[in-house]
Coordinates of C-alpha atoms in Angstrom, one line a residue:
X1 CA 13.2 -8.6 -2.7
X2 CA 11.7 -5.7 -0.6
X3 CA 11.1 -8.0 2.3
X4 CA 14.7 -9.2 2.4
X5 CA 16.2 -5.7 1.8
X6 CA 14.7 -3.7 4.7
X7 CA 16.6 -5.6 7.5
X8 CA 19.8 -4.7 5.9
X9 CA 19.6 -1.2 7.2
X10 CA 19.8 0.3 3.8
X11 CA 17.7 3.0 2.3
X12 CA 15.1 1.6 -0.1
X13 CA 13.4 3.9 -2.6
X14 CA 9.8 3.3 -3.5
X15 CA 8.8 4.9 -6.9
X16 CA 5.1 5.8 -6.5
X17 CA 3.3 5.1 -9.8
X18 CA 0.0 6.9 -9.9
X19 CA -2.7 5.1 -12.0
X20 CA -3.8 6.6 -15.2
X21 CA -7.4 7.9 -15.4
X22 CA -9.8 5.4 -16.6
X23 CA -11.1 7.9 -19.2
X24 CA -9.1 10.6 -21.0
X25 CA -10.3 13.7 -22.8
X26 CA -10.4 13.6 -26.6
X27 CA -11.6 16.6 -28.4
X28 CA -13.8 17.7 -25.6
X29 CA -15.3 14.3 -24.8
X30 CA -14.1 11.4 -22.7
X31 CA -12.9 8.1 -24.2
X32 CA -11.7 5.0 -22.4
X33 CA -7.9 4.9 -21.8
X34 CA -6.5 3.0 -24.7
X35 CA -3.8 0.3 -24.7
X36 CA -1.3 2.6 -26.2
X37 CA -1.9 5.2 -23.4
X38 CA -1.2 2.8 -20.7
X39 CA 1.9 1.4 -22.4
X40 CA 3.3 5.0 -22.7
X41 CA 2.9 5.3 -19.0
X42 CA 4.6 1.9 -18.4
X43 CA 7.5 2.8 -20.7
X44 CA 8.0 6.0 -18.6
X45 CA 8.1 4.0 -15.4
X46 CA 10.5 1.5 -16.9
X47 CA 12.8 4.3 -17.9
X48 CA 12.6 5.8 -14.4
X49 CA 13.5 2.6 -12.5
X50 CA 15.5 0.5 -14.9
X51 CA 19.1 -0.4 -13.8
X52 CA 18.6 1.1 -10.4
X53 CA 19.2 -1.0 -7.4
X54 CA 17.1 -1.0 -4.2
X55 CA 14.3 0.7 -6.1
X56 CA 10.6 -0.7 -5.9
X57 CA 7.3 0.5 -7.2
X58 CA 4.5 1.5 -5.1
X59 CA 0.9 1.4 -6.3
X60 CA -1.9 2.9 -4.2
X61 CA -5.6 2.7 -4.5
X62 CA -7.0 6.2 -5.2
X63 CA -10.0 7.5 -3.3
X64 CA -10.0 11.3 -4.0
X65 CA -13.5 11.1 -5.5
X66 CA -12.5 13.3 -8.4
X67 CA -11.6 11.0 -11.3
X68 CA -12.2 7.4 -11.9
X69 CA -8.8 5.7 -11.8
X70 CA -7.5 2.5 -13.4
X71 CA -7.8 -0.3 -10.7
X72 CA -4.7 -0.5 -8.7
X73 CA -4.1 -4.3 -8.9
X74 CA -4.1 -4.9 -12.6
X75 CA -2.1 -1.8 -13.0
X76 CA 0.5 -3.1 -10.5
X77 CA 0.7 -6.4 -12.4
X78 CA 1.4 -4.5 -15.7
X79 CA 4.2 -2.6 -14.0
X80 CA 5.6 -5.8 -12.5
X81 CA 5.7 -7.5 -15.8
X82 CA 7.1 -4.5 -17.6
X83 CA 9.8 -3.5 -15.0
X84 CA 10.4 -6.8 -13.2
X85 CA 10.5 -4.8 -9.9
X86 CA 9.1 -5.9 -6.6
X87 CA 5.7 -4.2 -6.1
X88 CA 4.5 -2.5 -2.8
X89 CA 0.7 -2.4 -3.0
X90 CA -1.3 0.0 -0.9
X91 CA -4.8 -1.1 0.4
X92 CA -7.3 1.0 2.3
X93 CA -9.9 -1.5 3.7
X94 CA -12.2 1.3 5.2
X95 CA -13.2 2.4 1.7
X96 CA -14.5 -1.0 0.6
X97 CA -17.8 -2.5 1.8
X98 CA -17.5 -5.0 4.5
X99 CA -17.6 -8.7 3.4
X100 CA -14.7 -10.9 4.3
X101 CA -15.1 -13.2 1.4
X102 CA -14.4 -10.4 -1.0
X103 CA -11.5 -9.0 1.0
X104 CA -10.0 -12.5 1.5
X105 CA -10.4 -13.1 -2.3
X106 CA -8.7 -9.9 -3.1
X107 CA -5.5 -10.7 -0.9
X108 CA -5.4 -14.2 -2.4
X109 CA -5.3 -12.9 -5.8
X110 CA -2.6 -10.5 -4.8
X111 CA -0.5 -13.4 -3.3
X112 CA -1.2 -15.6 -6.4
X113 CA 0.3 -13.0 -8.6
X114 CA 3.6 -12.8 -6.7
X115 CA 2.9 -9.7 -4.6
X116 CA 3.5 -10.0 -1.0
X117 CA 4.3 -6.4 0.1
X118 CA 1.1 -4.8 1.4
X119 CA 0.8 -1.3 3.1
X120 CA -2.5 -1.1 4.8
X121 CA -3.9 2.4 5.4
X122 CA -6.9 3.7 7.3
X123 CA -9.4 6.3 6.2
X124 CA -8.3 9.9 5.9
X125 CA -10.7 11.3 8.4
X126 CA -11.1 9.7 11.8
X127 CA -14.6 11.4 12.2
X128 CA -16.1 9.7 9.2
X129 CA -17.9 6.4 9.4
X130 CA -16.5 4.5 6.5
X131 CA -18.3 1.5 5.0
X132 CA -15.4 -1.0 5.3
X133 CA -13.3 -2.6 8.0
X134 CA -11.3 -0.4 10.4
X135 CA -7.7 -0.6 9.9
X136 CA -6.7 -2.9 12.9
X137 CA -9.7 -5.1 12.5
X138 CA -8.6 -5.8 8.9
X139 CA -5.1 -6.7 10.2
X140 CA -6.6 -9.1 12.7
X141 CA -8.7 -10.8 10.0
X142 CA -5.6 -11.3 7.9
X143 CA -4.2 -13.4 10.8
X144 CA -7.2 -15.7 10.9
X145 CA -6.5 -19.1 9.4
X146 CA -8.1 -19.6 6.0
X147 CA -10.4 -22.4 5.3
X148 CA -9.1 -25.9 4.7
X149 CA -7.1 -27.6 3.2
X150 CA -4.1 -25.4 4.0
X151 CA -5.5 -24.1 7.2
X152 CA -2.8 -21.3 7.3
X153 CA -3.2 -17.4 7.5
X154 CA -2.6 -15.0 4.6
X155 CA -0.5 -13.1 7.2
X156 CA 2.2 -15.7 7.0
X157 CA 2.7 -15.0 3.3
X158 CA 2.5 -11.2 3.5
X159 CA 5.0 -8.4 4.4
X160 CA 2.7 -5.9 6.0
X161 CA 3.4 -2.3 6.7
X162 CA 1.4 0.9 7.5
X163 CA 1.3 4.6 7.1
X164 CA 2.7 7.2 9.5
X165 CA 2.0 11.0 9.5
X166 CA 4.5 12.5 11.8
X167 CA 2.6 15.7 12.2
X168 CA -0.5 13.9 13.4
X169 CA -1.6 14.0 17.0
X170 CA -0.7 11.0 19.1
X171 CA 1.3 9.5 16.3
X172 CA 3.7 7.5 18.4
X173 CA 0.7 5.8 20.1
X174 CA -0.7 4.9 16.8
X175 CA 2.6 3.4 15.7
X176 CA 2.9 1.3 18.8
X177 CA -0.7 0.0 18.1
X178 CA 0.1 -0.9 14.6
X179 CA 3.4 -2.6 15.6
X180 CA 1.7 -4.7 18.2
X181 CA -0.8 -5.7 15.6
X182 CA 2.1 -7.0 13.6
X183 CA 3.1 -4.2 11.0
X184 CA 6.8 -4.5 10.2
X185 CA 7.5 -1.0 8.6
X186 CA 6.0 2.3 8.0
X187 CA 5.8 4.7 5.1
X188 CA 5.5 8.4 5.4
X189 CA 4.5 11.2 3.2
X190 CA 7.1 13.5 1.7
X191 CA 9.2 15.0 4.5
X192 CA 10.2 18.7 4.4
X193 CA 10.7 19.3 8.1
X194 CA 12.7 16.8 10.1
X195 CA 11.7 18.0 13.5
X196 CA 8.3 16.2 13.7
X197 CA 9.8 13.1 12.4
X198 CA 12.6 13.1 14.9
X199 CA 10.1 13.7 17.7
X200 CA 7.8 10.9 16.6
X201 CA 10.7 8.4 16.4
X202 CA 12.1 9.3 19.8
X203 CA 8.7 9.1 21.4
X204 CA 7.9 5.8 19.6
X205 CA 11.3 4.3 20.8
X206 CA 10.4 5.3 24.4
X207 CA 7.0 3.7 24.2
X208 CA 8.4 0.6 22.9
X209 CA 10.7 0.1 25.9

């Protein structure tokens, strides 16, 4: 399990599986993505991760506004069933309309389907007023006990991480805020220059003292 593996100080690999488009081009017109199309993608993912240890599959919600993608959660469940790999699901609350019943229902569905690894991301542009919950507010709401009979929080069942962008201004402070909120790990984008990463990690360590 991803949650059990990280403390071992090993290097896990998260294979990021982009969702297929909901519609595909067919002779100049769009048609709904067919069952066979999806399963060709699933077979390709299976080939990429099968037999490899410490490999997990990440599925992120897409908000690029260009093409309508297949919903992340059903796609993640198909991958989980096909590969039997632990799933790391990415959720960006700011993009979804506020309404905690809907958000709580989403997380309950995730947990009910055996997914506990959740990376929570914010909006791409800090100057934009998004319709949904800000990142840290969403995290705090996850810690709130659910309604009876269990009276426990979803947070206790989740392994929550966040996003880090080493080149972003004030990134060490952001990481400290997320850590204090309860995030246990961070995922970065692809790294081609180690200098910003080393600088962020050093400053983050100093601020944690």
